[in-house]
Coordinates of C-alpha atoms and ligand atoms in Angstrom, one line a residue:
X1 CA 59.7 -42.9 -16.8
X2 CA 58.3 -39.0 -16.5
X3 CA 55.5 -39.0 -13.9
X4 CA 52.4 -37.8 -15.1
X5 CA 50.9 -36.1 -11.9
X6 CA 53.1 -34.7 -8.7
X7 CA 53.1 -37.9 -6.6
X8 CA 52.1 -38.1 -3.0
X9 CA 54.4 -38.7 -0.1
X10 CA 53.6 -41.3 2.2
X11 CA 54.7 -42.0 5.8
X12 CA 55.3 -44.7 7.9
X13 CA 53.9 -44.7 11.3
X14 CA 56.1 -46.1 14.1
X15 CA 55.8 -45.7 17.7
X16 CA 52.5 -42.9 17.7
X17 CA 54.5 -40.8 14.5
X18 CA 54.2 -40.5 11.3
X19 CA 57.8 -40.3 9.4
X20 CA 58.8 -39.6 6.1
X21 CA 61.8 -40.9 6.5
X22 CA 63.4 -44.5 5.8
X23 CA 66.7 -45.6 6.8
X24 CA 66.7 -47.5 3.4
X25 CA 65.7 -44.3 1.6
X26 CA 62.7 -44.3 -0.5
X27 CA 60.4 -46.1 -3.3
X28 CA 57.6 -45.7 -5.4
X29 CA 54.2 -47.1 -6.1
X30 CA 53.3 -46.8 -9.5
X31 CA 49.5 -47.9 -11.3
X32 CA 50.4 -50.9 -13.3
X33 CA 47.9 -50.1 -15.8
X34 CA 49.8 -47.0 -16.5
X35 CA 52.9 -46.8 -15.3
X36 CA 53.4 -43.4 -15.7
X37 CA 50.9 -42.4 -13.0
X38 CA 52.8 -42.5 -9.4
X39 CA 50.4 -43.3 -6.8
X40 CA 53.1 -42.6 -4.5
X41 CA 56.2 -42.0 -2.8
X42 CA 56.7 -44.2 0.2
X43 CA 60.1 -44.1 2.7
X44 CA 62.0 -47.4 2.6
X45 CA 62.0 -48.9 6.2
X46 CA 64.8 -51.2 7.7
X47 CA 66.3 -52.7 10.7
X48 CA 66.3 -49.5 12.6
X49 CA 62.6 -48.7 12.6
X50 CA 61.5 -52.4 12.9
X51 CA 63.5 -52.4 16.1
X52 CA 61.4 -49.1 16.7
X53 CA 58.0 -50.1 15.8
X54 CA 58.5 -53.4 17.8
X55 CA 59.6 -51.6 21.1
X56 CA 56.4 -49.2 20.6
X57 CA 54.0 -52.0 19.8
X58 CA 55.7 -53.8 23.1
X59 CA 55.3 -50.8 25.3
X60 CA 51.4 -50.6 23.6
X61 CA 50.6 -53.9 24.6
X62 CA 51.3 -53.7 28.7
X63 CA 47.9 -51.4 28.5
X64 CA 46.1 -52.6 25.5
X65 CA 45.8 -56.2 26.6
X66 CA 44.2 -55.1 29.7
X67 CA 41.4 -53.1 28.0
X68 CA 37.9 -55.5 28.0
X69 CA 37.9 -57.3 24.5
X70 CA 34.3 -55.6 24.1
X71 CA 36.0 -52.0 23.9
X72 CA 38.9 -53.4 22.3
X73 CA 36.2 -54.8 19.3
X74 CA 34.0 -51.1 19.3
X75 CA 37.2 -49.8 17.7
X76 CA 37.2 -52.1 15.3
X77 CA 33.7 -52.0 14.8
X78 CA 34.3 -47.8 14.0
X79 CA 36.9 -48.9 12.0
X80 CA 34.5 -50.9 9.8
X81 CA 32.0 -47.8 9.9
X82 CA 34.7 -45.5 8.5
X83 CA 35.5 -48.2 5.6
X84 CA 31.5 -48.3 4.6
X85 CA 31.9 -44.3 4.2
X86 CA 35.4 -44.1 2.6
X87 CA 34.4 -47.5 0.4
X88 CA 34.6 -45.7 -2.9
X89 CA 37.5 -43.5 -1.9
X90 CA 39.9 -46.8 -0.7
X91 CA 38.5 -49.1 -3.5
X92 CA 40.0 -46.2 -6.5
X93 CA 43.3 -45.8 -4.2
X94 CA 43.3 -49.7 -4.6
X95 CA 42.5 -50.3 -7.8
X96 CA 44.8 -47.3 -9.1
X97 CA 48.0 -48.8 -7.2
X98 CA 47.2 -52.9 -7.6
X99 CA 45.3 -52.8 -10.7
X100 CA 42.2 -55.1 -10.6
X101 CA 39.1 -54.0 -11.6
X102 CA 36.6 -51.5 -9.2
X103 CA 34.0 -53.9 -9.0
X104 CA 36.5 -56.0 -7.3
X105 CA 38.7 -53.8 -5.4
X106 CA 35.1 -52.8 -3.8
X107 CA 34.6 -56.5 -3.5
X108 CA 38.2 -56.5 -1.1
X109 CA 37.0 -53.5 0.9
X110 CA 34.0 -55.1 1.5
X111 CA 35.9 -58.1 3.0
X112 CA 37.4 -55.5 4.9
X113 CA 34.4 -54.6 6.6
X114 CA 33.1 -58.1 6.9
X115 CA 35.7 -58.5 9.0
X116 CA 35.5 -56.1 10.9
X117 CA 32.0 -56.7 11.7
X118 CA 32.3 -60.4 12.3
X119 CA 35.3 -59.6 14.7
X120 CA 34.0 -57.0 16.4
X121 CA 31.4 -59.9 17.6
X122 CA 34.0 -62.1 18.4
X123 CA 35.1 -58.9 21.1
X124 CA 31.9 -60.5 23.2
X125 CA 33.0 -64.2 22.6
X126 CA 36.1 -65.4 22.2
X127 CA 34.9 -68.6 23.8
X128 CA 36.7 -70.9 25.9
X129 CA 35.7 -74.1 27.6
X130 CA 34.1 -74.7 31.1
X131 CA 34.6 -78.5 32.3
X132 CA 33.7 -80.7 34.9
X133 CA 36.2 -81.2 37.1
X134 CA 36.9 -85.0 38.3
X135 CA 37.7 -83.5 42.3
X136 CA 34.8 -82.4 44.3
X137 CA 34.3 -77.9 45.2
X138 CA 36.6 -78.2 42.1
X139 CA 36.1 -75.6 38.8
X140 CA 37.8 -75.8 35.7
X141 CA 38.1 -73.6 32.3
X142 CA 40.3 -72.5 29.5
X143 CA 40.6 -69.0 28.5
X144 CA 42.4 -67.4 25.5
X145 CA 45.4 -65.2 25.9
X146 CA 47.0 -62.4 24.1
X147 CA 50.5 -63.2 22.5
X148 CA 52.1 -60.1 22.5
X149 CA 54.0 -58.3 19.2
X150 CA 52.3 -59.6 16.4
X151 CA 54.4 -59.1 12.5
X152 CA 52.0 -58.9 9.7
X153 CA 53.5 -59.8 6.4
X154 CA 50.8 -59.3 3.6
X155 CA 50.2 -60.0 -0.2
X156 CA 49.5 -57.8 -3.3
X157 CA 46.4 -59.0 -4.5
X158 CA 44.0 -58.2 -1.3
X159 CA 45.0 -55.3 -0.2
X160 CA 42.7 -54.2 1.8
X161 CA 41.3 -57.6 3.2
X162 CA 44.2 -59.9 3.5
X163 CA 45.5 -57.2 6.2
X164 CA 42.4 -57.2 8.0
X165 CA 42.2 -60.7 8.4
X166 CA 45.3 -60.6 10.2
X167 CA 45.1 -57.2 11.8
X168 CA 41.6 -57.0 13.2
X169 CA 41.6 -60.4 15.1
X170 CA 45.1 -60.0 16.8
X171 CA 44.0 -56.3 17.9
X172 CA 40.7 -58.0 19.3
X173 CA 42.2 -60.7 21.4
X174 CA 44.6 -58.1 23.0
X175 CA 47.7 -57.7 21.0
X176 CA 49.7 -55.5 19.3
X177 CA 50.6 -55.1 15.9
X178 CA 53.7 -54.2 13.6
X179 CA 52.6 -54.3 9.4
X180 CA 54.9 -54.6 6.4
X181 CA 52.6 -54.3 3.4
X182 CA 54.0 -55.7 -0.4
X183 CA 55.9 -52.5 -1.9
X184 CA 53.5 -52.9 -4.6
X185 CA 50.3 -51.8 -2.5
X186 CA 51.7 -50.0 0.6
X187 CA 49.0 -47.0 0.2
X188 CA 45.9 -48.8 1.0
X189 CA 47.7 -50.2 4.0
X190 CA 48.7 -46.8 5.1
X191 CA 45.4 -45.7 4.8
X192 CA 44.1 -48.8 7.1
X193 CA 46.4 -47.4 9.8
X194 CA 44.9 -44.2 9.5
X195 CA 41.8 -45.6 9.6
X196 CA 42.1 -47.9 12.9
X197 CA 43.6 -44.3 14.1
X198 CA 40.8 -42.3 13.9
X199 CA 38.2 -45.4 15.0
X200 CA 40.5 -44.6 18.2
X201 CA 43.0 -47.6 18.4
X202 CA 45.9 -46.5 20.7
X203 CA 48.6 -44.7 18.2
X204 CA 51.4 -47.2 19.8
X205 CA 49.2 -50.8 18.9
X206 CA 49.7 -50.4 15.6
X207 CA 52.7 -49.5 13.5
X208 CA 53.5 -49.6 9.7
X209 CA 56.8 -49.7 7.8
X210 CA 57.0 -50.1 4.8
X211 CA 59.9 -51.6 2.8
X212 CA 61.5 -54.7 1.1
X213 CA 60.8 -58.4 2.5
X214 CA 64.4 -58.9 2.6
X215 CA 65.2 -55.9 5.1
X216 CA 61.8 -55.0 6.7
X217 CA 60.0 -58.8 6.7
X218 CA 63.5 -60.5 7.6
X219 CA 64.1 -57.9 10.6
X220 CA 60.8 -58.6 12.0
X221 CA 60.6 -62.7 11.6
X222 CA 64.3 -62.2 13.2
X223 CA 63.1 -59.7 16.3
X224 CA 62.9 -61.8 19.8
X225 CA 60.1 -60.0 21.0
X226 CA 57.7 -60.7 18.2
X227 CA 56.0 -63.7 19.0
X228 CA 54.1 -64.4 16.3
X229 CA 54.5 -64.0 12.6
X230 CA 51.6 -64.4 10.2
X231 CA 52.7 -64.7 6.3
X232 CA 50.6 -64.4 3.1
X233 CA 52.2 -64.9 -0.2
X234 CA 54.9 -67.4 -2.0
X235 CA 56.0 -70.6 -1.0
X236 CA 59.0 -70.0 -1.3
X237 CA 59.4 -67.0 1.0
X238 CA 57.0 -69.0 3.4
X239 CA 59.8 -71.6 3.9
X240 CA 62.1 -68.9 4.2
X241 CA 60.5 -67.2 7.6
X242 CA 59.7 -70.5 8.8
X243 CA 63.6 -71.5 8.9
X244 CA 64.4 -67.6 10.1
X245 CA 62.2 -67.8 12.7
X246 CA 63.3 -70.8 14.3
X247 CA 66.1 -69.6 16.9
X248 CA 63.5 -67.4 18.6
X249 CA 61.0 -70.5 18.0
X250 CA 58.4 -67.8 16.8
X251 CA 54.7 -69.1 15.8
X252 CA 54.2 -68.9 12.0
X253 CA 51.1 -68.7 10.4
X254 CA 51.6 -69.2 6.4
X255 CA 49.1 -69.1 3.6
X256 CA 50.7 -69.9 0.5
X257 CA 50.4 -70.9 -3.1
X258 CA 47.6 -73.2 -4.7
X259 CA 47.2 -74.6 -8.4
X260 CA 43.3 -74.9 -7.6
X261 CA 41.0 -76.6 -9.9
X262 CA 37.3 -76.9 -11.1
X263 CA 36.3 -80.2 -12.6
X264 CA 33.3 -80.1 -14.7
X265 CA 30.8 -83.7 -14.7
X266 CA 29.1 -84.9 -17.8
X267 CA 26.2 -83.8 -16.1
X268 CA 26.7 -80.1 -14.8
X269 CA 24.7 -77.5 -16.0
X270 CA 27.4 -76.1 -18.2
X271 CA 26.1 -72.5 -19.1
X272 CA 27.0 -72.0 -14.6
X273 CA 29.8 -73.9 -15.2
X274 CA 31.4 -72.0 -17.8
X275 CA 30.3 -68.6 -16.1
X276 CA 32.5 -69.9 -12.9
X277 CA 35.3 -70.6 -14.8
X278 CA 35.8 -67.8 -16.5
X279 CA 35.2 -65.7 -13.3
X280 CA 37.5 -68.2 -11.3
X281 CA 40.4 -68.4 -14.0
X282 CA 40.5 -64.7 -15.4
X283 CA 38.7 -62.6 -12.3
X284 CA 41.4 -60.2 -10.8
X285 CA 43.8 -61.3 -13.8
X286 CA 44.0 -64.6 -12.0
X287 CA 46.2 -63.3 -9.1
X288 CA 44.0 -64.7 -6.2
X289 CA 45.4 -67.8 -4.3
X290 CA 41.9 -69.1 -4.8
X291 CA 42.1 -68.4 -8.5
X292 CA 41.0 -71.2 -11.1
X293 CA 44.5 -72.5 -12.5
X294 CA 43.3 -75.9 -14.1
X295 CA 40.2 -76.9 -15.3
X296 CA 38.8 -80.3 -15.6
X297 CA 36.6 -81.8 -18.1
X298 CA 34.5 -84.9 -18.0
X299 CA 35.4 -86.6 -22.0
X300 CA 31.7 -86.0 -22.6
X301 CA 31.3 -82.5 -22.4
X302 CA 35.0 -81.5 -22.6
X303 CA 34.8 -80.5 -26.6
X304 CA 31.7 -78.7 -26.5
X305 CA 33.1 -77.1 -23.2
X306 CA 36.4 -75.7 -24.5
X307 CA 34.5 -73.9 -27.5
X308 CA 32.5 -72.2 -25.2
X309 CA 35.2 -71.4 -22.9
X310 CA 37.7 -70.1 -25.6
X311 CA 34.5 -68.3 -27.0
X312 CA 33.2 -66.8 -24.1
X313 CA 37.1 -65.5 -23.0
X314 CA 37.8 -64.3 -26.3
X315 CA 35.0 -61.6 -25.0
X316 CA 36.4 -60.3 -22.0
X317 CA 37.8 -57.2 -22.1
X318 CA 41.6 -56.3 -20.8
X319 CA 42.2 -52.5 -19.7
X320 CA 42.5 -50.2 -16.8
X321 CA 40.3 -51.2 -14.1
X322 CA 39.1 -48.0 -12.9
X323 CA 37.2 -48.0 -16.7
X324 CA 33.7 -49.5 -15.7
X325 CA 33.2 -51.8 -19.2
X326 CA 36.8 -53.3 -18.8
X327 CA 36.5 -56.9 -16.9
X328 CA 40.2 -57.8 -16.5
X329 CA 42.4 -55.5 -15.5
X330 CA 46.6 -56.1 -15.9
X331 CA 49.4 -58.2 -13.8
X332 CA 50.6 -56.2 -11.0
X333 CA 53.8 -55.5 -11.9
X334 CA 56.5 -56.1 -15.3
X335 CA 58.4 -59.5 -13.2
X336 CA 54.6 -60.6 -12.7
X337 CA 54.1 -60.3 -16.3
X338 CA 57.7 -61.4 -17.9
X339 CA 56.7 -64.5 -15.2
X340 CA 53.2 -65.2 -16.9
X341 CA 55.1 -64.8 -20.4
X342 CA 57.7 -67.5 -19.4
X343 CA 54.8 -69.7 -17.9
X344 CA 53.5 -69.5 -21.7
X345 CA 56.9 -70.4 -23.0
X346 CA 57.1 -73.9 -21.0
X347 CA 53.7 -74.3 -21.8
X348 CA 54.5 -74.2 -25.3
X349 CA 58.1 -75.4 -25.6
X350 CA 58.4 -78.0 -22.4
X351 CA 55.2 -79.3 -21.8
X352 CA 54.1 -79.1 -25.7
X353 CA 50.5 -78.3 -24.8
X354 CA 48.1 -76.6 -27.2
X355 CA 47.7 -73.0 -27.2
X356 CA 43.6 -72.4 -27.5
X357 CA 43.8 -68.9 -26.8
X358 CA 45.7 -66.0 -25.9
X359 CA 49.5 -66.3 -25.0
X360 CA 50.9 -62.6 -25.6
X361 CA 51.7 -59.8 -23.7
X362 CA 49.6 -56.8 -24.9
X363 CA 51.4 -53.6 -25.0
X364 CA 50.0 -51.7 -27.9
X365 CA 47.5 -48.2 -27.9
X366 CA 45.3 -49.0 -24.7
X367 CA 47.7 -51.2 -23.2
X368 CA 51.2 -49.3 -24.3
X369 CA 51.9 -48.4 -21.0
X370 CA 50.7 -50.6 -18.8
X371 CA 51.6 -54.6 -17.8
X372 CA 48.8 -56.4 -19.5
X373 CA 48.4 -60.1 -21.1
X374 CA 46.2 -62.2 -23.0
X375 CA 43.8 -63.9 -20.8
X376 CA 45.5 -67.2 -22.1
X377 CA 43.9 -70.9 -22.3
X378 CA 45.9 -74.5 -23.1
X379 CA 44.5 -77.7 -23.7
X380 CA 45.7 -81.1 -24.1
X381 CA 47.4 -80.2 -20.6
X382 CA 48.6 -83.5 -18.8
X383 CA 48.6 -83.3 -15.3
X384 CA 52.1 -83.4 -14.3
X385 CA 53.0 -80.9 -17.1
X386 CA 54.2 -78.2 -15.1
X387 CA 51.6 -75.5 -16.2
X388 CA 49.6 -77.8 -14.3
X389 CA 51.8 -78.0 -11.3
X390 CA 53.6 -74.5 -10.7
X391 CA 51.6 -71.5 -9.5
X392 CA 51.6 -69.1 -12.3
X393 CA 49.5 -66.4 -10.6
X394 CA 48.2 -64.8 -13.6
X395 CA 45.8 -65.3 -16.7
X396 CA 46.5 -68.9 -17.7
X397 CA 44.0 -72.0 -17.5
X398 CA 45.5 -75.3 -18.1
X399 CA 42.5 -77.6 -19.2
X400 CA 42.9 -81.2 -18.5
X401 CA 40.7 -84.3 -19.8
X402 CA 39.5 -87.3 -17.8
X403 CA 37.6 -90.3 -18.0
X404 CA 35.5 -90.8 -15.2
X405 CA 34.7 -89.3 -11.7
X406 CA 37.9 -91.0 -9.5
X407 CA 40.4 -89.9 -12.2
X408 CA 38.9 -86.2 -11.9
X409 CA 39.6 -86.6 -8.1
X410 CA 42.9 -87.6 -8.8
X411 CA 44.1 -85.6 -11.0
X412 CA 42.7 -82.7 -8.9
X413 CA 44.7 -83.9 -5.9
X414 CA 47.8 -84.8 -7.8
X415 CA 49.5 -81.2 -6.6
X416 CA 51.8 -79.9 -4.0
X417 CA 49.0 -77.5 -2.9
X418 CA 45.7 -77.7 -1.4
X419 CA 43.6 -74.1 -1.0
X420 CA 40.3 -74.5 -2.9
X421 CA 38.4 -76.9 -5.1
X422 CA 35.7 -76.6 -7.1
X423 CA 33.0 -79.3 -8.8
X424 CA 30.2 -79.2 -11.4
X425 CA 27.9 -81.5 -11.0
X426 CA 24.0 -82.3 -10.5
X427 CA 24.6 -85.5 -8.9
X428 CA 24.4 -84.8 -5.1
X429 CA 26.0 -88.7 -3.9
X430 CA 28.9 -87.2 -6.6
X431 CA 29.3 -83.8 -4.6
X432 CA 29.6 -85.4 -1.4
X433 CA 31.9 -87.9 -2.3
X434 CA 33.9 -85.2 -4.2
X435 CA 33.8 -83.1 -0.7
X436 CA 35.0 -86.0 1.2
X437 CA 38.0 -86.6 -1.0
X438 CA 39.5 -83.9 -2.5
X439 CA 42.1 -82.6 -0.6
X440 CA 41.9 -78.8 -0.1
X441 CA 40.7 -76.2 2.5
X442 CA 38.4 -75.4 0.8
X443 CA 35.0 -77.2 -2.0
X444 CA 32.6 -75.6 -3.8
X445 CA 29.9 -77.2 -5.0
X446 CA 28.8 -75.2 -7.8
X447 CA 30.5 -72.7 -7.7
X448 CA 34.2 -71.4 -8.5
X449 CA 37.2 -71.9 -6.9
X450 CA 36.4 -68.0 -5.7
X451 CA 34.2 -66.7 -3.1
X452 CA 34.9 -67.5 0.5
X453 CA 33.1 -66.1 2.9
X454 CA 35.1 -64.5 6.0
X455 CA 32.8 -66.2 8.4
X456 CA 34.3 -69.5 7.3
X457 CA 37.6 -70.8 7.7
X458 CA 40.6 -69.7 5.0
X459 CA 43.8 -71.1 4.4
X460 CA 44.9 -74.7 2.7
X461 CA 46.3 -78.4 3.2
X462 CA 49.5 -80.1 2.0
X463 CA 51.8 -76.9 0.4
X464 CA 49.4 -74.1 0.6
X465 CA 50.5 -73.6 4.2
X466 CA 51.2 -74.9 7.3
X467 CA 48.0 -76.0 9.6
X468 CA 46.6 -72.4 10.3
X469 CA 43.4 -70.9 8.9
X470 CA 42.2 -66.9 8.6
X471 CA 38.9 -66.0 8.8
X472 CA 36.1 -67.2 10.8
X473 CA 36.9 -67.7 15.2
X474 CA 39.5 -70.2 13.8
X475 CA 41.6 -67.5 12.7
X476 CA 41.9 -67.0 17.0
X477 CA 43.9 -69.9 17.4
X478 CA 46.7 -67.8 15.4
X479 CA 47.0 -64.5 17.7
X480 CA 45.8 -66.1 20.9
X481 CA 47.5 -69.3 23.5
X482 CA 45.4 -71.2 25.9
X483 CA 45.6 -70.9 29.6
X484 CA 43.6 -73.6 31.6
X485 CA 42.4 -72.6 35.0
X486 CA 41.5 -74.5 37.6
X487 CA 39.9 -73.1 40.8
X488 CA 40.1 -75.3 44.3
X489 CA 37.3 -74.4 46.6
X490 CA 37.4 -77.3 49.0
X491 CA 40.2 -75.5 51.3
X492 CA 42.1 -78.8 51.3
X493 CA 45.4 -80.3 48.9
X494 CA 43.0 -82.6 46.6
X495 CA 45.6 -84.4 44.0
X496 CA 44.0 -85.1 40.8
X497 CA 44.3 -89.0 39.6
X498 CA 45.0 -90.2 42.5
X499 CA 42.8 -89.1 45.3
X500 CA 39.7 -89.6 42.6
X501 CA 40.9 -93.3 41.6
X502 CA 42.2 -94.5 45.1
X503 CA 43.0 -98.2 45.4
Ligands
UN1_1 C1 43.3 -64.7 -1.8 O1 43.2 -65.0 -3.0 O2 44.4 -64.6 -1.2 O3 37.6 -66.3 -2.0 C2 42.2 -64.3 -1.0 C3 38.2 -65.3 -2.5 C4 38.4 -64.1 -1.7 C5 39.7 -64.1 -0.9 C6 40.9 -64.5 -1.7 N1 37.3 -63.8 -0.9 O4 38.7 -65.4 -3.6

């Protein structure tokens, strides 16, 4: 399709330069809610400038690791001063090349600096353990270490903070970084680098290429000198880099699908109920891994519920998200949307649900050249139907029935995945029984499935990943090994368990 506007070229930045070149030639970046705008033109990385990017970010790391963690965290700490001044800039960038509204590509900038703020903190803590020792003139403590390379495989849908989460931490506890951003957002990534560039990160600790999963994210899972890998998108790439990286027996740390659900009590307040729902299910065109994918309803209230619900959707309005008075803005990308279209299909066909609302791809006068759809409801979902299994990531809420309080617990936990939660009630001996049993990362009480807070753990049980979490001084344990250290002042061998306990 004819671009409307000359598009920008892009560069990758590998080993302290910026190149416009890519061994696997080039791709572009278009708006999805016109996709004859071309945000840009970006070079096509492969084996040959991961190789290069990883021997930079090695070299980097010999000096940077050495540098206090305070000055390490003052860059990052600029670097979240730069993003509070260029906030408007990156959020139009973002929402122009990803496609969710402004109000919430602001919102994901803002996470950005969050983050950096929190972690820039975290420079001056990083705490380890001091101990008792069992032998006398005897000290003991743990201290984190730097792991080295670090590859940085992000998502789509967070642009901006996904990569922070990952990025900022790493750099803070002393490592170096390599980034492959999706192909469908690699311009607010590129402008992070140049960001964390001017803060005054060395050029060689950080390193971009951008490219394909299969050349750029396989060559770095595959590269012996990366030591860690940390993943944020599909399941079923997630079990793909955890396999690859086993010969070099790499650390992994995956964040992955979710089919998160709200339940709403017989006695929730359901004007705030209905309000998070809506926000969880349809905000950002459903495409968060926190995003509201099944609802359910108490018998009570669940009638009156899904009237207001199919009302109050029926409102929202679908259109390009740089327009102020649009709400949802479309699916990333035409596979995204032909996927959400299928989802309908089985919903329909397979699983012989009931349509409430929605269900079609919109493509005519506002939409005609964009990737939009319905923001779509079913009811009369069961819960092993699989709309109410699979991860659609897009605007479709299954709504499921129950009896009772236990079979809203298990109906909620009867899933592969585990990210967020979310419960309606008024009852507080309800909420904390509900916190205590369902099985997710995260539970809101009150509140969507949407929201978390970067000073707070992230990440999932069961299939949503695999035991790490983002976010908060957990996210650490990721980018950083122990090293216990003992200290033997009494100038003589003293053998621990046995000199201690003799006889
Ligand atoms: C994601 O969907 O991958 O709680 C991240 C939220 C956001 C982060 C979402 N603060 O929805």
């Amino acid at each position: 399709m004819a671009s409307t506007n000359k598009p920008k070229r892009y560069k990758n930045f590998i080993g302290g330069k910026w190149t416009a070149t890519g061994s696997e030639g080039t791709f572009q970046n278009v708006n999805p809610a016109d996709v004859r705008d071309v945000v840009g033109v970006f070079p096509a990385g492969g084996k040959a400038e991961v190789d290069e990017a990883v021997a930079a970010a090695k070299e980097a790391y010999a000096e940077w690791r050495l540098v206090p963690a305070p000055k390490r965290a003052e860059i990052i700490r600029r670097a979240g001063d730069i993003m509070v001044k260029a906030k408007d800039d990156i959020s139009q960038t973002m929402t122009r090349e990803m496609g969710k509204v402004l109000a919430e590509t602001r919102g994901d900038t803002q996470e950005g600096i969050d983050t950096a703020y929190y972690t820039a903190g975290e420079g001056r803590r990083m705490f380890g353990d001091t101990v008792p020792c069992e032998l006398p003139n005897k000290f003991g403590m743990s201290v984190r270490m730097p792991v080295g390379v670090c590859g940085m495989i992000t998502p789509w849908n967070f642009p901006m903070a996904i990569p922070t989460w990952k990025i900022f931490p790493a750099l803070v506890a002393g490592n170096t970084v390599v980034l492959k951003p999706a192909t469908d957002t690699p311009a607010t990534s590129v402008r992070l680098v140049e960001i964390l560039l001017e803060a005054g990160l060395p050029p060689k600790a950080i390193n971009i290429v951008c490219g394909g999963g299969r050349v750029v994210g396989n060559a770095l899972v595959q590269h012996p000198d990366v030591s860690v890998i940390s993943f944020t998108g599909s399941t079923e790439v997630g079990k793909q880099i955890t396999a690859d990286a086993a010969s070099t027996l790499k650390r992994v740390s995956l964040e992955l699908g979710g089919k998160n659900a709200q339940i709403v009590m017989d006695d929730a307040d359901l004007e705030l109920a209905l309000e998070g729902a809506v926000w969880g299910a349809f905000g950002t065109t459903g495409q968060r891994c926190t995003a509201t994918s099944r609802l359910i309803l108490h018998k009570k209230i669940a009638g009156k519920f899904i009237e207001m619900l199919v009302e109050r959707t029926k409102k929202l309005r679908v259109g390009n998200g740089l327009d102020a008075k649009v709400e949802v803005g479309p699916v990333v990308n035409e596979s995204q949307r032909d996927n959400v279209a299928k989802y309908v299909e089985i919903g329909l066909n397979e699983d012989k649900a009931t349509l409430a609302l929605g269900g079609h791809v919109l493509n005519k006068g506002d939409h005609a050249n964009g990737w939009f759809f319905e923001p779509t409801i079913f009811t009369n979902v069961k819960p092993r139907m699989r709309i109410a299994q699979e991860e659609i990531f897009g605007p479709v809420l299954s709504v499921i029935t129950v009896k009772d309080f236990d079979e809203a617990i298990r109906v909620l936990n009867d899933t592969a995945f585990g990210l967020s939660s979310s419960i309606y009630t008024r009852d507080v001996n309800r909420a904390f029984q509900a916190i205590r049993d369902i099985e997710a990362g995260i539970t809101y009480v009150n509140g969507p499935t949407i929201g978390a807070e970067v000073q707070l753990p992230f990440g999932g049980v069961k299939g949503t990943g695999n035991g790490h979490r983002e976010a908060s001084h957990t996210v650490l344990d990721i980018f950083t090994e122990w090293k216990s250290v003992y200290i033997d002042y009494s100038g003589k061998l003293q053998r621990a368990q046995i000199d201690v306990s003799a006889g």
